[in-house]
PDB file of C-alpha atoms in Angstrom:
ATOM      1  CA  MET A 535      14.256  27.449 -34.395  1.00 44.00           C
ATOM      2  CA  ALA A 536      11.305  26.536 -32.194  1.00 63.00           C
ATOM      3  CA  GLY A 537      11.445  27.596 -28.568  1.00 86.00           C
ATOM      4  CA  LYS A 538      11.801  25.234 -25.655  1.00 95.00           C
ATOM      5  CA  PRO A 539       8.703  23.322 -24.559  1.00 97.00           C
ATOM      6  CA  LYS A 540       6.973  25.112 -21.689  1.00 97.00           C
ATOM      7  CA  LEU A 541       5.389  23.006 -18.950  1.00 98.00           C
ATOM      8  CA  HIS A 542       2.447  24.342 -16.930  1.00 97.00           C
ATOM      9  CA  TYR A 543       1.884  22.547 -13.632  1.00 96.00           C
ATOM     10  CA  THR A 544       2.501  22.802  -9.904  1.00 95.00           C
ATOM     11  CA  ARG A 545       5.975  22.520  -8.382  1.00 94.00           C
ATOM     12  CA  GLY A 546       5.262  18.876  -7.535  1.00 94.00           C
ATOM     13  CA  ARG A 547       5.645  15.647  -9.434  1.00 95.00           C
ATOM     14  CA  GLY A 548       2.087  14.605 -10.143  1.00 94.00           C
ATOM     15  CA  LYS A 549       1.186  13.739 -13.712  1.00 95.00           C
ATOM     16  CA  MET A 550       3.781  16.139 -15.120  1.00 97.00           C
ATOM     17  CA  GLU A 551       6.762  14.262 -13.719  1.00 97.00           C
ATOM     18  CA  SER A 552       6.727  11.547 -16.394  1.00 97.00           C
ATOM     19  CA  ILE A 553       6.705  14.310 -19.023  1.00 98.00           C
ATOM     20  CA  ARG A 554       9.732  15.928 -17.368  1.00 98.00           C
ATOM     21  CA  TRP A 555      11.456  12.532 -17.336  1.00 98.00           C
ATOM     22  CA  LEU A 556      10.771  11.856 -21.019  1.00 98.00           C
ATOM     23  CA  LEU A 557      11.943  15.275 -22.197  1.00 98.00           C
ATOM     24  CA  ALA A 558      15.058  15.075 -20.023  1.00 98.00           C
ATOM     25  CA  ALA A 559      15.904  11.565 -21.259  1.00 98.00           C
ATOM     26  CA  ALA A 560      15.508  12.785 -24.840  1.00 98.00           C
ATOM     27  CA  GLY A 561      17.986  15.572 -24.062  1.00 97.00           C
ATOM     28  CA  VAL A 562      15.382  18.310 -24.555  1.00 97.00           C
ATOM     29  CA  GLU A 563      15.652  21.458 -22.473  1.00 96.00           C
ATOM     30  CA  PHE A 564      12.334  22.771 -21.206  1.00 97.00           C
ATOM     31  CA  GLU A 565      10.923  25.686 -19.243  1.00 97.00           C
ATOM     32  CA  GLU A 566       8.371  25.527 -16.454  1.00 97.00           C
ATOM     33  CA  GLU A 567       5.652  27.961 -15.504  1.00 96.00           C
ATOM     34  CA  PHE A 568       4.405  26.949 -12.097  1.00 96.00           C
ATOM     35  CA  ILE A 569       0.827  27.051 -10.939  1.00 95.00           C
ATOM     36  CA  GLU A 570       1.152  28.361  -7.382  1.00 94.00           C
ATOM     37  CA  THR A 571      -2.429  29.403  -6.622  1.00 94.00           C
ATOM     38  CA  LYS A 572      -6.028  28.685  -7.556  1.00 94.00           C
ATOM     39  CA  GLU A 573      -5.965  32.003  -9.445  1.00 94.00           C
ATOM     40  CA  ASP A 574      -3.071  30.808 -11.637  1.00 95.00           C
ATOM     41  CA  LEU A 575      -5.119  27.767 -12.624  1.00 95.00           C
ATOM     42  CA  GLU A 576      -8.234  29.855 -13.261  1.00 94.00           C
ATOM     43  CA  LYS A 577      -6.249  32.192 -15.514  1.00 94.00           C
ATOM     44  CA  LEU A 578      -5.193  29.252 -17.713  1.00 94.00           C
ATOM     45  CA  ARG A 579      -8.772  28.014 -17.797  1.00 94.00           C
ATOM     46  CA  ASN A 580     -10.216  31.421 -18.618  1.00 94.00           C
ATOM     47  CA  ASP A 581      -7.781  32.249 -21.413  1.00 93.00           C
ATOM     48  CA  GLY A 582      -8.687  29.059 -23.258  1.00 92.00           C
ATOM     49  CA  SER A 583      -5.310  27.333 -22.809  1.00 93.00           C
ATOM     50  CA  LEU A 584      -6.772  24.137 -21.312  1.00 94.00           C
ATOM     51  CA  LEU A 585      -8.812  22.070 -23.734  1.00 94.00           C
ATOM     52  CA  PHE A 586     -10.541  20.130 -20.960  1.00 95.00           C
ATOM     53  CA  GLN A 587      -9.907  22.635 -18.145  1.00 93.00           C
ATOM     54  CA  GLN A 588      -7.154  20.405 -16.749  1.00 94.00           C
ATOM     55  CA  VAL A 589      -3.389  20.333 -16.370  1.00 96.00           C
ATOM     56  CA  PRO A 590      -0.732  19.102 -17.202  1.00 97.00           C
ATOM     57  CA  MET A 591      -0.441  21.413 -20.188  1.00 97.00           C
ATOM     58  CA  VAL A 592       2.639  21.601 -22.395  1.00 98.00           C
ATOM     59  CA  GLU A 593       3.291  24.244 -25.022  1.00 97.00           C
ATOM     60  CA  ILE A 594       5.233  22.486 -27.768  1.00 97.00           C
ATOM     61  CA  ASP A 595       5.536  22.947 -31.546  1.00 96.00           C
ATOM     62  CA  GLY A 596       2.884  25.649 -31.569  1.00 94.00           C
ATOM     63  CA  MET A 597       0.350  23.519 -29.677  1.00 96.00           C
ATOM     64  CA  LYS A 598      -1.015  23.760 -26.159  1.00 97.00           C
ATOM     65  CA  MET A 599      -1.179  20.046 -25.448  1.00 97.00           C
ATOM     66  CA  VAL A 600      -3.217  18.537 -22.635  1.00 97.00           C
ATOM     67  CA  GLN A 601      -3.932  14.973 -21.484  1.00 97.00           C
ATOM     68  CA  THR A 602      -0.844  13.284 -20.084  1.00 97.00           C
ATOM     69  CA  ARG A 603      -0.952  10.258 -22.361  1.00 96.00           C
ATOM     70  CA  ALA A 604      -1.277  12.390 -25.520  1.00 97.00           C
ATOM     71  CA  ILE A 605       1.642  14.588 -24.462  1.00 98.00           C
ATOM     72  CA  LEU A 606       3.869  11.619 -23.636  1.00 98.00           C
ATOM     73  CA  SER A 607       3.154   9.721 -26.852  1.00 97.00           C
ATOM     74  CA  TYR A 608       3.801  12.864 -28.918  1.00 98.00           C
ATOM     75  CA  ILE A 609       7.164  13.437 -27.228  1.00 98.00           C
ATOM     76  CA  ALA A 610       8.095   9.741 -27.513  1.00 98.00           C
ATOM     77  CA  ALA A 611       7.326   9.721 -31.245  1.00 97.00           C
ATOM     78  CA  LYS A 612       9.020  13.080 -31.897  1.00 97.00           C
ATOM     79  CA  TYR A 613      12.274  11.989 -30.253  1.00 97.00           C
ATOM     80  CA  ASN A 614      12.404   8.432 -31.618  1.00 97.00           C
ATOM     81  CA  LEU A 615      11.559   6.718 -28.324  1.00 98.00           C
ATOM     82  CA  TYR A 616       8.426   4.953 -29.583  1.00 98.00           C
ATOM     83  CA  GLY A 617       9.657   1.865 -31.441  1.00 95.00           C
ATOM     84  CA  LYS A 618      10.290   1.234 -35.130  1.00 96.00           C
ATOM     85  CA  ASP A 619       6.874  -0.186 -36.086  1.00 97.00           C
ATOM     86  CA  LEU A 620       3.317  -0.738 -34.867  1.00 97.00           C
ATOM     87  CA  LYS A 621       4.147  -3.952 -33.019  1.00 97.00           C
ATOM     88  CA  GLU A 622       6.968  -2.339 -31.063  1.00 97.00           C
ATOM     89  CA  ARG A 623       4.705   0.622 -30.320  1.00 97.00           C
ATOM     90  CA  ALA A 624       2.027  -1.762 -29.019  1.00 98.00           C
ATOM     91  CA  TRP A 625       4.532  -3.390 -26.639  1.00 97.00           C
ATOM     92  CA  ILE A 626       5.772   0.004 -25.474  1.00 98.00           C
ATOM     93  CA  ASP A 627       2.155   1.050 -24.853  1.00 97.00           C
ATOM     94  CA  MET A 628       1.425  -2.089 -22.830  1.00 97.00           C
ATOM     95  CA  TYR A 629       4.542  -1.698 -20.684  1.00 97.00           C
ATOM     96  CA  VAL A 630       3.872   2.018 -20.164  1.00 98.00           C
ATOM     97  CA  GLU A 631       0.262   1.387 -19.138  1.00 97.00           C
ATOM     98  CA  GLY A 632       1.478  -1.125 -16.547  1.00 96.00           C
ATOM     99  CA  THR A 633       4.000   1.243 -15.016  1.00 96.00           C
ATOM    100  CA  THR A 634       1.430   4.064 -15.136  1.00 97.00           C
ATOM    101  CA  ASP A 635      -0.961   1.925 -13.078  1.00 96.00           C
ATOM    102  CA  LEU A 636       1.769   1.245 -10.522  1.00 96.00           C
ATOM    103  CA  MET A 637       2.866   4.881 -10.367  1.00 97.00           C
ATOM    104  CA  GLY A 638      -0.747   5.944  -9.895  1.00 95.00           C
ATOM    105  CA  MET A 639      -0.945   3.816  -6.746  1.00 95.00           C
ATOM    106  CA  ILE A 640       2.174   5.547  -5.396  1.00 95.00           C
ATOM    107  CA  MET A 641       1.211   9.049  -6.537  1.00 94.00           C
ATOM    108  CA  TYR A 642      -2.036   9.158  -4.572  1.00 92.00           C
ATOM    109  CA  LEU A 643      -0.667   7.738  -1.297  1.00 93.00           C
ATOM    110  CA  PRO A 644       0.192  11.156   0.244  1.00 92.00           C
ATOM    111  CA  PHE A 645      -3.390  12.346  -0.333  1.00 91.00           C
ATOM    112  CA  GLN A 646      -4.940   9.506   1.669  1.00 91.00           C
ATOM    113  CA  PRO A 647      -5.751   9.387   5.410  1.00 90.00           C
ATOM    114  CA  ALA A 648      -3.029   7.675   7.469  1.00 87.00           C
ATOM    115  CA  ASP A 649      -4.930   4.417   8.059  1.00 87.00           C
ATOM    116  CA  THR A 650      -5.925   4.078   4.385  1.00 93.00           C
ATOM    117  CA  ARG A 651      -2.431   5.051   3.273  1.00 92.00           C
ATOM    118  CA  GLU A 652      -0.807   2.238   5.246  1.00 91.00           C
ATOM    119  CA  LYS A 653      -3.164  -0.345   3.760  1.00 94.00           C
ATOM    120  CA  ASN A 654      -2.686   0.981   0.212  1.00 95.00           C
ATOM    121  CA  LEU A 655       1.098   1.157   0.625  1.00 95.00           C
ATOM    122  CA  ALA A 656       1.080  -2.553   1.488  1.00 95.00           C
ATOM    123  CA  LEU A 657      -1.151  -3.207  -1.534  1.00 95.00           C
ATOM    124  CA  MET A 658       1.182  -1.234  -3.812  1.00 96.00           C
ATOM    125  CA  ILE A 659       4.214  -3.219  -2.617  1.00 96.00           C
ATOM    126  CA  GLU A 660       2.330  -6.471  -3.143  1.00 96.00           C
ATOM    127  CA  ARG A 661       1.230  -5.465  -6.659  1.00 96.00           C
ATOM    128  CA  ALA A 662       4.696  -4.192  -7.594  1.00 97.00           C
ATOM    129  CA  THR A 663       6.377  -7.432  -6.565  1.00 97.00           C
ATOM    130  CA  THR A 664       3.774  -9.931  -7.811  1.00 96.00           C
ATOM    131  CA  ARG A 665       2.040  -8.260 -10.763  1.00 96.00           C
ATOM    132  CA  TYR A 666       4.243  -5.580 -12.343  1.00 97.00           C
ATOM    133  CA  PHE A 667       7.964  -6.140 -11.730  1.00 97.00           C
ATOM    134  CA  PRO A 668       7.812  -9.871 -12.610  1.00 97.00           C
ATOM    135  CA  VAL A 669       6.586  -8.902 -16.100  1.00 97.00           C
ATOM    136  CA  TYR A 670       9.599  -6.681 -16.767  1.00 97.00           C
ATOM    137  CA  GLU A 671      12.030  -9.141 -15.180  1.00 97.00           C
ATOM    138  CA  LYS A 672      10.686 -11.896 -17.449  1.00 96.00           C
ATOM    139  CA  ALA A 673      10.828  -9.668 -20.549  1.00 96.00           C
ATOM    140  CA  LEU A 674      14.503  -8.873 -19.943  1.00 96.00           C
ATOM    141  CA  LYS A 675      15.269 -12.522 -19.247  1.00 95.00           C
ATOM    142  CA  ASP A 676      13.405 -13.892 -22.281  1.00 94.00           C
ATOM    143  CA  HIS A 677      14.999 -11.674 -24.914  1.00 91.00           C
ATOM    144  CA  GLY A 678      18.356 -11.124 -23.186  1.00 86.00           C
ATOM    145  CA  HIS A 679      18.594  -7.497 -24.292  1.00 90.00           C
ATOM    146  CA  ASP A 680      19.401  -4.376 -22.291  1.00 93.00           C
ATOM    147  CA  TYR A 681      16.064  -2.697 -23.036  1.00 96.00           C
ATOM    148  CA  LEU A 682      12.438  -3.766 -22.970  1.00 97.00           C
ATOM    149  CA  VAL A 683      11.567  -3.328 -26.659  1.00 96.00           C
ATOM    150  CA  GLY A 684      13.703  -3.636 -29.787  1.00 92.00           C
ATOM    151  CA  ASN A 685      17.010  -3.593 -27.877  1.00 91.00           C
ATOM    152  CA  LYS A 686      16.884   0.209 -27.993  1.00 95.00           C
ATOM    153  CA  LEU A 687      16.045   2.799 -25.362  1.00 97.00           C
ATOM    154  CA  SER A 688      12.352   3.658 -25.513  1.00 98.00           C
ATOM    155  CA  TRP A 689       9.653   5.411 -23.554  1.00 98.00           C
ATOM    156  CA  ALA A 690       8.912   2.047 -21.877  1.00 98.00           C
ATOM    157  CA  ASP A 691      12.397   1.949 -20.308  1.00 98.00           C
ATOM    158  CA  ILE A 692      12.284   5.556 -19.112  1.00 98.00           C
ATOM    159  CA  HIS A 693       8.840   5.050 -17.585  1.00 98.00           C
ATOM    160  CA  LEU A 694       9.948   1.836 -15.881  1.00 98.00           C
ATOM    161  CA  LEU A 695      13.017   3.468 -14.332  1.00 98.00           C
ATOM    162  CA  GLU A 696      10.829   6.280 -12.981  1.00 98.00           C
ATOM    163  CA  ALA A 697       8.442   3.700 -11.491  1.00 97.00           C
ATOM    164  CA  ILE A 698      11.302   1.714  -9.928  1.00 98.00           C
ATOM    165  CA  LEU A 699      12.744   4.797  -8.230  1.00 98.00           C
ATOM    166  CA  MET A 700       9.306   5.824  -6.958  1.00 97.00           C
ATOM    167  CA  ALA A 701       8.719   2.337  -5.551  1.00 97.00           C
ATOM    168  CA  GLU A 702      12.163   2.323  -3.905  1.00 97.00           C
ATOM    169  CA  GLU A 703      11.291   5.559  -2.110  1.00 96.00           C
ATOM    170  CA  CYS A 704       8.467   3.590  -0.465  1.00 95.00           C
ATOM    171  CA  LYS A 705      10.472   0.386   0.105  1.00 96.00           C
ATOM    172  CA  PRO A 706      14.234   0.619  -0.582  1.00 97.00           C
ATOM    173  CA  ASP A 707      14.714  -3.146  -1.095  1.00 97.00           C
ATOM    174  CA  ILE A 708      11.665  -3.623  -3.348  1.00 97.00           C
ATOM    175  CA  LEU A 709      13.892  -4.973  -6.174  1.00 97.00           C
ATOM    176  CA  SER A 710      15.614  -7.555  -3.975  1.00 96.00           C
ATOM    177  CA  ALA A 711      14.026 -10.487  -5.861  1.00 97.00           C
ATOM    178  CA  PHE A 712      14.629  -8.974  -9.308  1.00 97.00           C
ATOM    179  CA  PRO A 713      18.317  -9.121 -10.291  1.00 97.00           C
ATOM    180  CA  LEU A 714      17.717  -8.205 -13.942  1.00 97.00           C
ATOM    181  CA  LEU A 715      15.724  -5.141 -12.929  1.00 98.00           C
ATOM    182  CA  GLN A 716      18.514  -4.149 -10.552  1.00 98.00           C
ATOM    183  CA  ALA A 717      20.955  -4.323 -13.476  1.00 97.00           C
ATOM    184  CA  PHE A 718      18.470  -2.478 -15.707  1.00 97.00           C
ATOM    185  CA  LYS A 719      18.185   0.295 -13.120  1.00 98.00           C
ATOM    186  CA  GLY A 720      21.965   0.642 -13.025  1.00 97.00           C
ATOM    187  CA  ARG A 721      22.304   0.747 -16.826  1.00 96.00           C
ATOM    188  CA  THR A 722      19.503   3.181 -17.509  1.00 97.00           C
ATOM    189  CA  SER A 723      20.431   5.472 -14.605  1.00 97.00           C
ATOM    190  CA  ASN A 724      23.838   5.926 -16.238  1.00 97.00           C
ATOM    191  CA  ILE A 725      22.567   7.001 -19.661  1.00 97.00           C
ATOM    192  CA  PRO A 726      24.066  10.525 -19.797  1.00 97.00           C
ATOM    193  CA  THR A 727      20.815  12.464 -20.209  1.00 98.00           C
ATOM    194  CA  ILE A 728      19.103  10.457 -17.463  1.00 98.00           C
ATOM    195  CA  LYS A 729      22.138  10.626 -15.187  1.00 98.00           C
ATOM    196  CA  LYS A 730      22.048  14.415 -15.527  1.00 97.00           C
ATOM    197  CA  PHE A 731      18.326  14.479 -14.640  1.00 98.00           C
ATOM    198  CA  LEU A 732      19.011  12.394 -11.524  1.00 97.00           C
ATOM    199  CA  GLN A 733      21.614  14.855 -10.222  1.00 96.00           C
ATOM    200  CA  PRO A 734      20.739  17.429  -7.532  1.00 94.00           C
ATOM    201  CA  GLY A 735      19.683  20.745  -9.032  1.00 94.00           C
ATOM    202  CA  SER A 736      17.886  19.237 -12.047  1.00 96.00           C
ATOM    203  CA  GLN A 737      14.212  19.835 -12.859  1.00 96.00           C
ATOM    204  CA  ARG A 738      13.292  16.506 -11.285  1.00 96.00           C
ATOM    205  CA  LYS A 739      10.893  17.077  -8.409  1.00 96.00           C
ATOM    206  CA  PRO A 740      11.222  15.581  -4.900  1.00 94.00           C
ATOM    207  CA  PRO A 741       8.576  13.372  -3.267  1.00 92.00           C
ATOM    208  CA  ILE A 742       5.731  15.524  -1.992  1.00 89.00           C
ATOM    209  CA  ASP A 743       5.303  16.265   1.701  1.00 89.00           C
ATOM    210  CA  GLU A 744       2.304  17.244   3.832  1.00 88.00           C
ATOM    211  CA  ASN A 745       2.831  20.962   3.186  1.00 89.00           C
ATOM    212  CA  PHE A 746       2.720  20.446  -0.548  1.00 91.00           C
ATOM    213  CA  VAL A 747      -0.359  18.209  -0.268  1.00 91.00           C
ATOM    214  CA  ALA A 748      -2.117  21.148   1.413  1.00 91.00           C
ATOM    215  CA  ILE A 749      -1.054  23.515  -1.399  1.00 93.00           C
ATOM    216  CA  VAL A 750      -2.318  21.089  -4.067  1.00 92.00           C
ATOM    217  CA  ARG A 751      -5.644  20.641  -2.268  1.00 92.00           C
ATOM    218  CA  LYS A 752      -6.080  24.406  -2.228  1.00 92.00           C
ATOM    219  CA  ILE A 753      -5.161  24.944  -5.897  1.00 93.00           C
ATOM    220  CA  PHE A 754      -7.390  22.147  -7.208  1.00 92.00           C
ATOM    221  CA  ASN A 755     -10.108  22.485  -4.575  1.00 84.00           C
ATOM    222  CA  ILE A 756      -9.836  18.840  -3.452  1.00 81.00           C
TER     223      ILE A 756
END
């Protein structure tokens, strides 16, 4: 039997968090080896573990996988969360790319100066409520199903729930105009594997604070 996937990253969310979410939703136990210092990162680079000298890196099925998108699509396909055919996969990809764009706006907020951060927070809220969330609200309304694609839980749903919860941390009532997304959040949050991941003590990471921003800057020299 193959060992558990091993995730190499910092103790923060960053680009690894969506990988943690997808594995957890699939019911897959995983281990984490944390990068705490610049030396930890250099060691991975020097021993040839990082194809492009970057993390996230996930050891899975005998591979040392890098590039977030490649890792996520591999996990989604392996655990039957990637649609039943090419068309469904294309829709999942489109929805995932949208939520990735939104999450990127949120992810980089803590690294910005206070004045820029305030402006970009307002921009994120505006984009979430006028560009991104209306798409998912309309999709759920048009097909009347519980999930975004194929009436079956997929990577697109897991990614969207992660994005919703991230956006709510910035603005708790951000879903106020989206009743179907509110219901979607309730349904998907109660899927047993996801519910477990949302409980205290899971491998889900908290929002990053100023202290952690400083640690990340030091590790990655930014």
